[in-house]
CSV table of N, CA, C and O in Angstrom, one decimal:
chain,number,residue,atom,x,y,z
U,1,UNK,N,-6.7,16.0,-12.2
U,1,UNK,CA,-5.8,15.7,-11.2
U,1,UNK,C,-5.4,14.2,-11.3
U,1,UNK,O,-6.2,13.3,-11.3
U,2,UNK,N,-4.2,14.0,-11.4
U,2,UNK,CA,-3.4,12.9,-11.4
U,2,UNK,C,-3.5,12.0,-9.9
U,2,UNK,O,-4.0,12.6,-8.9
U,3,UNK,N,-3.2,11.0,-9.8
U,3,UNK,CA,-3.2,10.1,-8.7
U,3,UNK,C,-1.8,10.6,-8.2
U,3,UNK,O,-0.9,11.0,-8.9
U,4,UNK,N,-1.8,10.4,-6.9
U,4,UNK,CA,-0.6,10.9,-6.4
U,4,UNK,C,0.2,9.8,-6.1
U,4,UNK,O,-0.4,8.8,-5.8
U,5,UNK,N,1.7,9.8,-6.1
U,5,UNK,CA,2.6,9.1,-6.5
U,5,UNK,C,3.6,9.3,-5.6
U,5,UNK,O,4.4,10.0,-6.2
U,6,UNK,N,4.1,9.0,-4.4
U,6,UNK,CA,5.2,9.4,-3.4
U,6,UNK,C,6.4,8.1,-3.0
U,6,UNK,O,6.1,6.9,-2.9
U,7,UNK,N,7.4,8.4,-2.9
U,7,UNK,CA,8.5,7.5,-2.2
U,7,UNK,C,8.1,6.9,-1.1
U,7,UNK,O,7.9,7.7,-0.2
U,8,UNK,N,7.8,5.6,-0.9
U,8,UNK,CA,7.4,4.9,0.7
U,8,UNK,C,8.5,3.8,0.7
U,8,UNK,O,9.0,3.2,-0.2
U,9,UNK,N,8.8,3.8,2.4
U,9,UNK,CA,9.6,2.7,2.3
U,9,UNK,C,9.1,1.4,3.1
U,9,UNK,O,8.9,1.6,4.3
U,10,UNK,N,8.9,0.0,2.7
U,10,UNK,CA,8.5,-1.2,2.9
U,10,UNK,C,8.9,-1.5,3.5
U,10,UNK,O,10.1,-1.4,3.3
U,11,UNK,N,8.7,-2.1,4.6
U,11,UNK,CA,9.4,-3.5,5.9
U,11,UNK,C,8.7,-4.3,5.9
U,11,UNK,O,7.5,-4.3,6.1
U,12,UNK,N,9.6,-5.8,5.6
U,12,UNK,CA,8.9,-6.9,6.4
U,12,UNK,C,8.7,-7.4,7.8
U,12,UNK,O,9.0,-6.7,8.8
U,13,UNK,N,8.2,-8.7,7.8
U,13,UNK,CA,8.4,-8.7,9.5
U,13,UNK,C,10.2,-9.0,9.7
U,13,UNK,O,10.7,-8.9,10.8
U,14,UNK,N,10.7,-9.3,8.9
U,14,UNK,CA,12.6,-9.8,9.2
U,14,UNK,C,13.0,-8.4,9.1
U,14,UNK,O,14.0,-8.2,9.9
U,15,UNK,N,12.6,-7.7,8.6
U,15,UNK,CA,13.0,-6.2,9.2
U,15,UNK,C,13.7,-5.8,7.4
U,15,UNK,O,14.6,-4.9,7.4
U,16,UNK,N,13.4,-6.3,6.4
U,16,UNK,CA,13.9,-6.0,5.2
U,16,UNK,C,13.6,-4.6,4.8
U,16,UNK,O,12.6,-4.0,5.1
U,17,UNK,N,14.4,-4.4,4.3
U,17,UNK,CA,13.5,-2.7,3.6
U,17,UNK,C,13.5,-2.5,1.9
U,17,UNK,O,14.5,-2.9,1.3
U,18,UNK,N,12.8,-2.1,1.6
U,18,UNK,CA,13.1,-1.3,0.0
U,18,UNK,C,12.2,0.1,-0.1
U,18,UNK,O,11.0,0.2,0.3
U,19,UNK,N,12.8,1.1,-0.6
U,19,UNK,CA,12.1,2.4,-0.9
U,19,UNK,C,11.4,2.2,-2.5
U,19,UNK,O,12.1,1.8,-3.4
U,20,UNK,N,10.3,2.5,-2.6
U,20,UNK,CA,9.2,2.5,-4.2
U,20,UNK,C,8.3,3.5,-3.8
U,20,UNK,O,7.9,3.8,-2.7
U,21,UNK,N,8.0,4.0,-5.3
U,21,UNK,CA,7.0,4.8,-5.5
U,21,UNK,C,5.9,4.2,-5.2
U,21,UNK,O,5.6,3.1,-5.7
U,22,UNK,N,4.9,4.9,-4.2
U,22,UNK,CA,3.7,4.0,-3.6
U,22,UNK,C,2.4,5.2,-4.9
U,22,UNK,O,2.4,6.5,-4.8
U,23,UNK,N,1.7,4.7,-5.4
U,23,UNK,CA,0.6,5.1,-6.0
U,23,UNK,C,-0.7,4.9,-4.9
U,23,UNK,O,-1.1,3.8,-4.4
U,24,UNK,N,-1.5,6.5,-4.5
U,24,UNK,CA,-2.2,6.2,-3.8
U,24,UNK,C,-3.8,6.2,-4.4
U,24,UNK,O,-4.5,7.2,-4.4
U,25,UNK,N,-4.2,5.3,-4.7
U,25,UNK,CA,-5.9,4.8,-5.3
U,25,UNK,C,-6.6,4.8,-4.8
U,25,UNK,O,-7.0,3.7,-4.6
U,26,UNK,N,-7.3,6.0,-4.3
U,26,UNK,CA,-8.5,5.5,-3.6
U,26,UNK,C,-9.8,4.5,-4.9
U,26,UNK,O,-10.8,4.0,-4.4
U,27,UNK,N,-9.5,4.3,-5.9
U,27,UNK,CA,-9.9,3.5,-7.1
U,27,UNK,C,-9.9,1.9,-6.8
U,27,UNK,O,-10.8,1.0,-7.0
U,28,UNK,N,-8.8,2.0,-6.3
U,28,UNK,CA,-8.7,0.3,-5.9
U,28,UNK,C,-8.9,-0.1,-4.4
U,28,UNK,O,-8.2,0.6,-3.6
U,29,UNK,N,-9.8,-1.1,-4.0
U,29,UNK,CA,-10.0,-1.4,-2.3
U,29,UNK,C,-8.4,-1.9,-2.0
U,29,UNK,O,-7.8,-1.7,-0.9
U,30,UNK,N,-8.1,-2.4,-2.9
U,30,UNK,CA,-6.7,-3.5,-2.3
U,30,UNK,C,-5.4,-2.6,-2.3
U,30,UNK,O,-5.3,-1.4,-2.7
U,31,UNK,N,-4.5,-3.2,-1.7
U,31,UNK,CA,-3.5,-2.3,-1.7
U,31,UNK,C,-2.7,-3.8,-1.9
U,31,UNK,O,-2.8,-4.8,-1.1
U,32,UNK,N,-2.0,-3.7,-3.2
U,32,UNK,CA,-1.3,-4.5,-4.2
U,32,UNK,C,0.6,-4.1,-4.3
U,32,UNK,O,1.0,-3.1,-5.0
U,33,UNK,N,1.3,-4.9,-3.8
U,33,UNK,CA,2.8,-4.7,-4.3
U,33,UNK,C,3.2,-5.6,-5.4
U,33,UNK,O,2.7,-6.8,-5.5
U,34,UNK,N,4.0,-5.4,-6.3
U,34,UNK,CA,4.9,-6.4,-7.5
U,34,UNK,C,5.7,-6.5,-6.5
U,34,UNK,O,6.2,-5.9,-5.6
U,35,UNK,N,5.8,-8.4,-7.4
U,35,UNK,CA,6.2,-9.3,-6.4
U,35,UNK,C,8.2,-8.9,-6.3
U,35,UNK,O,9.1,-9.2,-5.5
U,36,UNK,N,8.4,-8.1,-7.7
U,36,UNK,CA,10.1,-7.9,-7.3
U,36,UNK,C,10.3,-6.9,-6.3
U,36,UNK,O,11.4,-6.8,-5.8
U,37,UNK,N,9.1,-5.8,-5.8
U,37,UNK,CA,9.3,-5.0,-4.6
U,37,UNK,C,8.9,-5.3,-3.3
U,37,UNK,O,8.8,-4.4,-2.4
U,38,UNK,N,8.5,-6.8,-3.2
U,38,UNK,CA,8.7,-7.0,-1.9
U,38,UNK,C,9.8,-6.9,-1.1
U,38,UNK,O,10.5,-7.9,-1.5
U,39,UNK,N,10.3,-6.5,-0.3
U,39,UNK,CA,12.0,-6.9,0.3
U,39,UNK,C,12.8,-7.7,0.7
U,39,UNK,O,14.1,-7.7,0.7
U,40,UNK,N,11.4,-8.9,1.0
U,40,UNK,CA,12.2,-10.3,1.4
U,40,UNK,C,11.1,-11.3,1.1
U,40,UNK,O,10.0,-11.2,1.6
U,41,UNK,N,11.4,-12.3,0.1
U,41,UNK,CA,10.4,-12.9,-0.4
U,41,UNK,C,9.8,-14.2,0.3
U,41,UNK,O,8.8,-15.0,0.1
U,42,UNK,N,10.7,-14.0,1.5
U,42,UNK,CA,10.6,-14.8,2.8
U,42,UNK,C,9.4,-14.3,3.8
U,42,UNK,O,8.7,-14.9,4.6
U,43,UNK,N,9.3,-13.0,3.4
U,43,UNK,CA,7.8,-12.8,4.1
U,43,UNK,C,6.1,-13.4,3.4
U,43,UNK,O,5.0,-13.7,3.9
U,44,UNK,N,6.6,-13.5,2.2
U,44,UNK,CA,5.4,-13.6,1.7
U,44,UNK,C,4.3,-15.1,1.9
U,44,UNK,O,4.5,-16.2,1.3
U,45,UNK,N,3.6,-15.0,2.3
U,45,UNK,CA,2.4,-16.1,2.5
U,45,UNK,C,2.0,-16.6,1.1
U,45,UNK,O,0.9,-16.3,0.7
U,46,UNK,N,2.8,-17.3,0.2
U,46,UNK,CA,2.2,-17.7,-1.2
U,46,UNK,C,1.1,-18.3,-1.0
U,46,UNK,O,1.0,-19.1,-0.1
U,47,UNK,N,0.1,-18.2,-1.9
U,47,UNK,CA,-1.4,-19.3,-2.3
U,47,UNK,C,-1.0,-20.7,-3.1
U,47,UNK,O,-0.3,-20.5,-4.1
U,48,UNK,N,-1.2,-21.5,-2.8
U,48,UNK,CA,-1.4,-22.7,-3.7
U,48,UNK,C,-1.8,-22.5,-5.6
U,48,UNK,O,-1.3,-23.0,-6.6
U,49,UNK,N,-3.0,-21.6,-5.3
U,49,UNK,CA,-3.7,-21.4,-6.5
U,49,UNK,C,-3.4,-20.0,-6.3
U,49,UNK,O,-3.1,-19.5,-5.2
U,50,UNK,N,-3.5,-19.3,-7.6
U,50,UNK,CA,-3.3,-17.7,-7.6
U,50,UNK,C,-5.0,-17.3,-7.8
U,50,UNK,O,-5.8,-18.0,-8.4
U,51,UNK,N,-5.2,-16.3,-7.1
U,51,UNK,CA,-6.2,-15.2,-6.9
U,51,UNK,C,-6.0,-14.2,-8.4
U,51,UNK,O,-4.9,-13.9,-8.9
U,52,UNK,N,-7.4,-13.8,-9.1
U,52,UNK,CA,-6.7,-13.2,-9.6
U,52,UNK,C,-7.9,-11.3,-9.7
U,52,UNK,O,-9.1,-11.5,-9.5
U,53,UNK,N,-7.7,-10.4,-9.7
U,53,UNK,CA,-8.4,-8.9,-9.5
U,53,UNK,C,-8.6,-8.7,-10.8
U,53,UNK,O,-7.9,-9.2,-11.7
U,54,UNK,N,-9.7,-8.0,-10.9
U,54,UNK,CA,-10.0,-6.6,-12.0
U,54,UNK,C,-9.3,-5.5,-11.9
U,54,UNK,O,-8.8,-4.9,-10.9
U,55,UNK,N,-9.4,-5.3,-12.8
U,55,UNK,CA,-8.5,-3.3,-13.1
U,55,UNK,C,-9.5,-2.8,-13.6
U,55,UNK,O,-10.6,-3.2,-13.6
U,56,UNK,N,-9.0,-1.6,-14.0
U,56,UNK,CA,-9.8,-0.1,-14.2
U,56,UNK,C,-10.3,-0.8,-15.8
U,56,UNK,O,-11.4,-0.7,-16.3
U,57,UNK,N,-9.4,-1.4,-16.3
U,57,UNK,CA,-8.9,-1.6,-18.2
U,57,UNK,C,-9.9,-2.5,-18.0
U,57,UNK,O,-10.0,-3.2,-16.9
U,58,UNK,N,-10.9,-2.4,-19.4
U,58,UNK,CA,-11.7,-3.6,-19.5
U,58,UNK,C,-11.3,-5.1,-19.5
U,58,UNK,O,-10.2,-5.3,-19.8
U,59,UNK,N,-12.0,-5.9,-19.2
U,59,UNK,CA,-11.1,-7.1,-18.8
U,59,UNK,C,-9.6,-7.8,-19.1
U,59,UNK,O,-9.1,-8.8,-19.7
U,60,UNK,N,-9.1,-6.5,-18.4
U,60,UNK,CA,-7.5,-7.0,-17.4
U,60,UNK,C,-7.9,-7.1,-16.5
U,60,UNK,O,-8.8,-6.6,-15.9
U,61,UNK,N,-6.7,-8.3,-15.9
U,61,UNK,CA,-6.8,-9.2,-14.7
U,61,UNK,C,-5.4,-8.7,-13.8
U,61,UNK,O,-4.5,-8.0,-14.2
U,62,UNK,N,-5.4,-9.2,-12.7
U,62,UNK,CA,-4.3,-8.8,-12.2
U,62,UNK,C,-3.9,-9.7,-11.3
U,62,UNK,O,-4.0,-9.4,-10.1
U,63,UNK,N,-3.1,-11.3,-11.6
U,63,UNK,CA,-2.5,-12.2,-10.8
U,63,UNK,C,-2.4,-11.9,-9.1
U,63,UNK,O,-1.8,-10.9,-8.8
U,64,UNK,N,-2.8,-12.5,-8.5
U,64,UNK,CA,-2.0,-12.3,-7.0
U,64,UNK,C,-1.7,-13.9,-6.7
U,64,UNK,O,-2.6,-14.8,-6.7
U,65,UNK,N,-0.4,-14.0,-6.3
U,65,UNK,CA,0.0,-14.8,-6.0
U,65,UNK,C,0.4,-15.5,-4.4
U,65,UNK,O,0.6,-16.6,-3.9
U,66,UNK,N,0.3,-14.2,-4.0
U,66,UNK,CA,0.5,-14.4,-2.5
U,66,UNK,C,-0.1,-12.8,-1.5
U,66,UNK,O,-0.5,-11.8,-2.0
U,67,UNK,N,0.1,-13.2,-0.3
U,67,UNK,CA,-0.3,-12.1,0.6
U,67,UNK,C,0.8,-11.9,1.7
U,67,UNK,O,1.4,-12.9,2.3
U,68,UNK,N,1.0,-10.4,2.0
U,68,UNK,CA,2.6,-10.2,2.9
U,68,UNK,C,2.1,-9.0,3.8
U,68,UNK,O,1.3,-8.1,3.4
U,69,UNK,N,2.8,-9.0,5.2
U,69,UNK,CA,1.9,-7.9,6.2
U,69,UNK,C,3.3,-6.9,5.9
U,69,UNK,O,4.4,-7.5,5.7
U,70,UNK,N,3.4,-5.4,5.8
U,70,UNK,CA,4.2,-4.6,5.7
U,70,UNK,C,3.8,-3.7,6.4
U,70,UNK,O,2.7,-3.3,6.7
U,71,UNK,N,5.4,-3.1,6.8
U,71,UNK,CA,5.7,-1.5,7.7
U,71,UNK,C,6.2,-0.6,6.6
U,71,UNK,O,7.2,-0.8,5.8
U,72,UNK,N,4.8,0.9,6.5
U,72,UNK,CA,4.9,1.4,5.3
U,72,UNK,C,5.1,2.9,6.2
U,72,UNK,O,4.5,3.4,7.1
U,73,UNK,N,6.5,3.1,5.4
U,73,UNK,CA,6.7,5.0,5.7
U,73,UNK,C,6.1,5.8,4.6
U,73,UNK,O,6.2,5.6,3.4
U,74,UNK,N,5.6,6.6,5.2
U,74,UNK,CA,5.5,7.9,4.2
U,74,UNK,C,5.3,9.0,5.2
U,74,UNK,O,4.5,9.3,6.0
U,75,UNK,N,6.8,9.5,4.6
U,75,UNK,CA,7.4,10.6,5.3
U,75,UNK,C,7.5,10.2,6.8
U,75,UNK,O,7.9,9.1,7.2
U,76,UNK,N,7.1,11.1,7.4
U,76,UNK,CA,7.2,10.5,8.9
U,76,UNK,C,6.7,9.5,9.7
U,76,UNK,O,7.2,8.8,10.6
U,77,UNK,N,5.3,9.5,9.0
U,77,UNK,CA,4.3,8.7,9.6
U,77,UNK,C,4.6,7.0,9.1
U,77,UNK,O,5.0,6.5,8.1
U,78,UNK,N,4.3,6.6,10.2
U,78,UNK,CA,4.5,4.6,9.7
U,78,UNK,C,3.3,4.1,10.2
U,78,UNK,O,2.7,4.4,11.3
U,79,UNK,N,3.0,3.1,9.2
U,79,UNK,CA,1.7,2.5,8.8
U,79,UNK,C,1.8,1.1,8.6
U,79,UNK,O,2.7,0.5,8.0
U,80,UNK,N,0.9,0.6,9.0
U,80,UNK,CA,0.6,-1.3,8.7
U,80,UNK,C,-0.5,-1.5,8.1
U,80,UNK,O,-1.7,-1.1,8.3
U,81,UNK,N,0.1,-2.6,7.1
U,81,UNK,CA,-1.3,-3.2,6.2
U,81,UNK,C,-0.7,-4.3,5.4
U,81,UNK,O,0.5,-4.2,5.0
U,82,UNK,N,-1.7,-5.4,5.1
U,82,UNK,CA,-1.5,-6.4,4.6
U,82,UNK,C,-1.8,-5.8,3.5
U,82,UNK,O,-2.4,-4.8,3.3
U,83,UNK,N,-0.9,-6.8,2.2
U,83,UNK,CA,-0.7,-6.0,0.7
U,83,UNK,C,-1.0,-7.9,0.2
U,83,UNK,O,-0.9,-9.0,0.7
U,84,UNK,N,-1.6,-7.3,-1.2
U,84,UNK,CA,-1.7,-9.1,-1.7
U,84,UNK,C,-0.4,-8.5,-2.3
U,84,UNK,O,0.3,-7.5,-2.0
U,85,UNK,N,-0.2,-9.5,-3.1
U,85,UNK,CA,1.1,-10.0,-4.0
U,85,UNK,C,0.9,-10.6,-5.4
U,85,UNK,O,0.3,-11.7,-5.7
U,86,UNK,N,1.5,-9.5,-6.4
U,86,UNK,CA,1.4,-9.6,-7.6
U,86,UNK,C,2.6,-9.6,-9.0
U,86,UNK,O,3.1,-8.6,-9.4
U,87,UNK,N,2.8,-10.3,-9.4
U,87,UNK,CA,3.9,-10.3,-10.3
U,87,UNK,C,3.4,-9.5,-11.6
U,87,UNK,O,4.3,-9.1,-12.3
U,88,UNK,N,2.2,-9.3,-12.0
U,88,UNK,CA,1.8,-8.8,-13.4
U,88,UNK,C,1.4,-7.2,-12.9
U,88,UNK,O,1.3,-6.3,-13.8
U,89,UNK,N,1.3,-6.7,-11.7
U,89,UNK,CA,1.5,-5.3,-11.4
U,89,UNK,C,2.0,-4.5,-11.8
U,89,UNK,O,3.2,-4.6,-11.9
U,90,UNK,N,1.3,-3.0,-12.4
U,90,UNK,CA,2.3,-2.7,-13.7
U,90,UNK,C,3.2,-1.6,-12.9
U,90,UNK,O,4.4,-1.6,-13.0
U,91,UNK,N,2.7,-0.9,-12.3
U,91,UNK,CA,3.4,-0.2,-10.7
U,91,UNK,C,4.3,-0.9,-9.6
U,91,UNK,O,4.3,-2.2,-9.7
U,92,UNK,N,4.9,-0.3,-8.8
U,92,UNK,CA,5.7,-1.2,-8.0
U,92,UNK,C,5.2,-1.5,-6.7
U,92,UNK,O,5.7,-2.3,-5.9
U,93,UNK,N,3.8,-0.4,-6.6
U,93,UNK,CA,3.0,-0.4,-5.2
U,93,UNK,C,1.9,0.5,-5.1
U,93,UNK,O,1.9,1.8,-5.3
U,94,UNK,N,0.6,-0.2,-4.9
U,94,UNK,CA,-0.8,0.5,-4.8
U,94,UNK,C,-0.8,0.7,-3.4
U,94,UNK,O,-0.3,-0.1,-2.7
U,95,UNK,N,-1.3,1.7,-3.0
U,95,UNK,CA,-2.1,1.8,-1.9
U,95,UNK,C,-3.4,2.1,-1.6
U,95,UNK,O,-3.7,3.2,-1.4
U,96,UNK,N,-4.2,1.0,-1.5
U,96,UNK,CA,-5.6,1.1,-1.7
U,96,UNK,C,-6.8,1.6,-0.6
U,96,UNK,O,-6.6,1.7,0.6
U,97,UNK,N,-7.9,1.8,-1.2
U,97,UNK,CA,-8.7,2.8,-0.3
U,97,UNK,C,-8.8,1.9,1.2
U,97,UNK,O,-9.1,2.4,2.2
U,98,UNK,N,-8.6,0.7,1.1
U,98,UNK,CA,-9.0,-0.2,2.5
U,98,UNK,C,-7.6,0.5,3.8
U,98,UNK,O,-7.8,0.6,5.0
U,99,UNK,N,-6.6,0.9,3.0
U,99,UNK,CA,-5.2,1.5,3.8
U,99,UNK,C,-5.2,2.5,4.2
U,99,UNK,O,-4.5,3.1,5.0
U,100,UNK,N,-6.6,2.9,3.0
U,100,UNK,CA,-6.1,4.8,3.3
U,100,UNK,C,-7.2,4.6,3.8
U,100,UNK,O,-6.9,5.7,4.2
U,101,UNK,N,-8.5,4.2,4.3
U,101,UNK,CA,-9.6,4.5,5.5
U,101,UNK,C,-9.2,4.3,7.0
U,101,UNK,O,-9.5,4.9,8.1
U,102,UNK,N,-8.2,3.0,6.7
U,102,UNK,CA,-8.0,2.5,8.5
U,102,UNK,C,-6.8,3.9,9.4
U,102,UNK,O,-6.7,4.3,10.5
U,103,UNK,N,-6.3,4.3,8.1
U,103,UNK,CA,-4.7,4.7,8.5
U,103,UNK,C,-5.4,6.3,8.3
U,103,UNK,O,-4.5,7.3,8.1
U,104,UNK,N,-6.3,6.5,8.2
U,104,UNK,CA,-7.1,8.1,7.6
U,104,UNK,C,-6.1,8.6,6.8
U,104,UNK,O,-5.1,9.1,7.3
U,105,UNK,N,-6.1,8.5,5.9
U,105,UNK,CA,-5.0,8.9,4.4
U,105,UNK,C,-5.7,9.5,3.4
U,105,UNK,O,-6.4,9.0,2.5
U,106,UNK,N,-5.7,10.9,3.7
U,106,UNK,CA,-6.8,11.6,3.1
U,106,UNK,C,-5.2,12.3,1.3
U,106,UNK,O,-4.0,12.3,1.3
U,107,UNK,N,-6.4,12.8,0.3
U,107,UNK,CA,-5.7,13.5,-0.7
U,107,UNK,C,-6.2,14.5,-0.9
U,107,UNK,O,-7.5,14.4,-1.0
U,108,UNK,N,-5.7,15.4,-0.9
U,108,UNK,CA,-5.8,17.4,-0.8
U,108,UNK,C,-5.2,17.8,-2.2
U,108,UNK,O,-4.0,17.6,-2.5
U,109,UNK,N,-6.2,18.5,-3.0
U,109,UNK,CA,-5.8,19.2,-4.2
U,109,UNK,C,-6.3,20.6,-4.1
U,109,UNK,O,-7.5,20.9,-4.1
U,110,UNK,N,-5.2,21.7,-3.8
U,110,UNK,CA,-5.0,23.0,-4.0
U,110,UNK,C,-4.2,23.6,-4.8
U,110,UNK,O,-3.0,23.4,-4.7
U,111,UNK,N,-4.9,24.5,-5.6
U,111,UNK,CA,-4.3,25.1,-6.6
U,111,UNK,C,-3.0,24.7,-7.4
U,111,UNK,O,-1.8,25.1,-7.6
U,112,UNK,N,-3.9,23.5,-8.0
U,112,UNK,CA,-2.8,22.4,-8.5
U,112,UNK,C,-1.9,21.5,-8.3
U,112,UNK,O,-1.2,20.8,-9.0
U,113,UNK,N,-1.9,21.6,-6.4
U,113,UNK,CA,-1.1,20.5,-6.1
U,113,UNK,C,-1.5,20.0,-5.2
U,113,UNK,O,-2.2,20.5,-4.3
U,114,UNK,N,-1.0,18.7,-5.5
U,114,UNK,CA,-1.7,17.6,-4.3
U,114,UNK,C,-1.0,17.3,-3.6
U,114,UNK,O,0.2,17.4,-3.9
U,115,UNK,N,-1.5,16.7,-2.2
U,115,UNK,CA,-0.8,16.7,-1.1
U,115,UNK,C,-1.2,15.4,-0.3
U,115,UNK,O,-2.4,15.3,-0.2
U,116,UNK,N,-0.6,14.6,0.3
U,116,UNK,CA,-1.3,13.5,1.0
U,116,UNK,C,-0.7,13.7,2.9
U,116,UNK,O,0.3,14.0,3.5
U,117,UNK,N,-2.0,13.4,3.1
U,117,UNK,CA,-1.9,13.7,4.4
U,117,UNK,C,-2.3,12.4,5.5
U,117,UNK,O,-3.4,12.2,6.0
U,118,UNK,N,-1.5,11.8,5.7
U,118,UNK,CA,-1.4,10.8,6.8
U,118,UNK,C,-1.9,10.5,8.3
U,118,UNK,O,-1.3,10.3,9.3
U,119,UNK,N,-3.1,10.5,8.0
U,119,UNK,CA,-3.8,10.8,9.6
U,119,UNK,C,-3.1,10.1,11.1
U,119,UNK,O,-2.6,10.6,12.1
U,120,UNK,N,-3.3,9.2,10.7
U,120,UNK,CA,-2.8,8.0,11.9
U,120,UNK,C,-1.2,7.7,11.8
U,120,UNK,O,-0.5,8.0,10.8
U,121,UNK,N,-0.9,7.1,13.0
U,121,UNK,CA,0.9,6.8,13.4
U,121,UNK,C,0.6,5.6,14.2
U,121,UNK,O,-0.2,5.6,15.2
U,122,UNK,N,1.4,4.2,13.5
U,122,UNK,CA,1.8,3.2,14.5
U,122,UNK,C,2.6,3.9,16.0
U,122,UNK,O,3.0,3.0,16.8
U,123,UNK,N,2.7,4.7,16.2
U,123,UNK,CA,3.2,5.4,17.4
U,123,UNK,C,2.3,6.1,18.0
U,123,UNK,O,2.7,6.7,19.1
U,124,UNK,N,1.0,6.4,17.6
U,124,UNK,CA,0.4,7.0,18.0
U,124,UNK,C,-0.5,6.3,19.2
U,124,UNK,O,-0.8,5.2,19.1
U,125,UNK,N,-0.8,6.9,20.1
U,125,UNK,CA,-1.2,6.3,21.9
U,125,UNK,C,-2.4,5.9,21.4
U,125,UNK,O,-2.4,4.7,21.6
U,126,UNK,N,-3.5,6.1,20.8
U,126,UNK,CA,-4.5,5.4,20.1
U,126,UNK,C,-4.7,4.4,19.3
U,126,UNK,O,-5.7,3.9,19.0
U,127,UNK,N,-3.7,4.2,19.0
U,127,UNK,CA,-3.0,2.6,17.7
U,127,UNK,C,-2.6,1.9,19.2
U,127,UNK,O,-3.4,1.2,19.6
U,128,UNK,N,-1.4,2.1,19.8
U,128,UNK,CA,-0.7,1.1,20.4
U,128,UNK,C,-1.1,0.9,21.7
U,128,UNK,O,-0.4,0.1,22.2
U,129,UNK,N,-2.3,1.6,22.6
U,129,UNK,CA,-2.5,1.1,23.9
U,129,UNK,C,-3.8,0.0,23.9
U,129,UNK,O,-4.2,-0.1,22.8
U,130,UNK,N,-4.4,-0.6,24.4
U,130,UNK,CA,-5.3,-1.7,24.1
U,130,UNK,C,-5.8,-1.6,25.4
U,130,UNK,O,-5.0,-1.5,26.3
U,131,UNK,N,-7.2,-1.6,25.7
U,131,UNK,CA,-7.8,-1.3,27.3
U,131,UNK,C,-8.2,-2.9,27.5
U,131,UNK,O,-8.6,-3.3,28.6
C-alpha cells in the first residue's frame, strides 16, 4: 500500500489559497510544505538560521527555513496546523502524523483502496466552543 496522496487546498492567515497534492505520512511527525507552495510568502515566519530534518533516505536532510500556520481542506473537512517550511522538499506537501493525531486523520485500506478519513472539523462545536 502506497501512501495516499489527495488534492488539499492551503490558506494563509491573508486568506491566500493554492490547491497541491497533500501526501499523507504517518512516517513523518512534521507536516512540511515546499516553500514555492506556500500561497503567500508573507505568511511565513522565516528562521535566522535554517533548521534542518532527517528523511526516510539514509542521511538526507531536509532544510526548513521557516514556519507558517495554514487552513487545510480536504474535501469537506477544514483543518489547522502549523507546517515548517522547506525549499529542498521533494513533494509539494506532507502531512504529518502530529496533523493527522490532533485532527483524527485516520487511513483505511480495503480491498485495495485507500481512503482517508477526516475525523475533526474547524466547524465542529468541539473545536470552536471554549468553556
Amino acid at each position: 500500500m502506497g501512501k495516499p496522496v489527495l488534492k488539499v487546498t492551503l490558506t494563509t492567515a491573508d486568506q491566500k489559497a493554492r490547491t497541491v497534492p497533500g501526501l499523507f505520512d504517518t512516517g513523518s511527525f512534521y507536516t512540511i510544505v515546499r516553500s514555492d507552495c506556500v500561497p503567500s510568502g508573507n505568511a511565513v515566519a522565516a528562521y535566522k538560521t535554517a533548521h534542518t530534518l532527517g528523511t526516510a533516505k539514509r542521511r538526507a536532510k531536509v532544510r526548513v527555513v521557516g514556519d507558517v500556520v495554514l487552513v487545510i481542506r480536504i474535501g469537506r473537512k477544514i483543518i489547522r496546523s502549523p507546517a515548517f517550511v522547506s525549499p529542498d522538499l521533494q513533494r509539494e506537501f506532507i502531512i504529518g502524523a502530529e496533523t493527522m493525531q490532533a485532527w483524527d486523520i485516520t487511513i483505511r485500506n480495503r480491498n485495495g483502496k485507500t481512503k482517508v478519513i477526516v475525523g475533526r472539523d474547524m466547524r465542529d462545536p468541539e473545536v470552536t466552543e471554549v468553556d
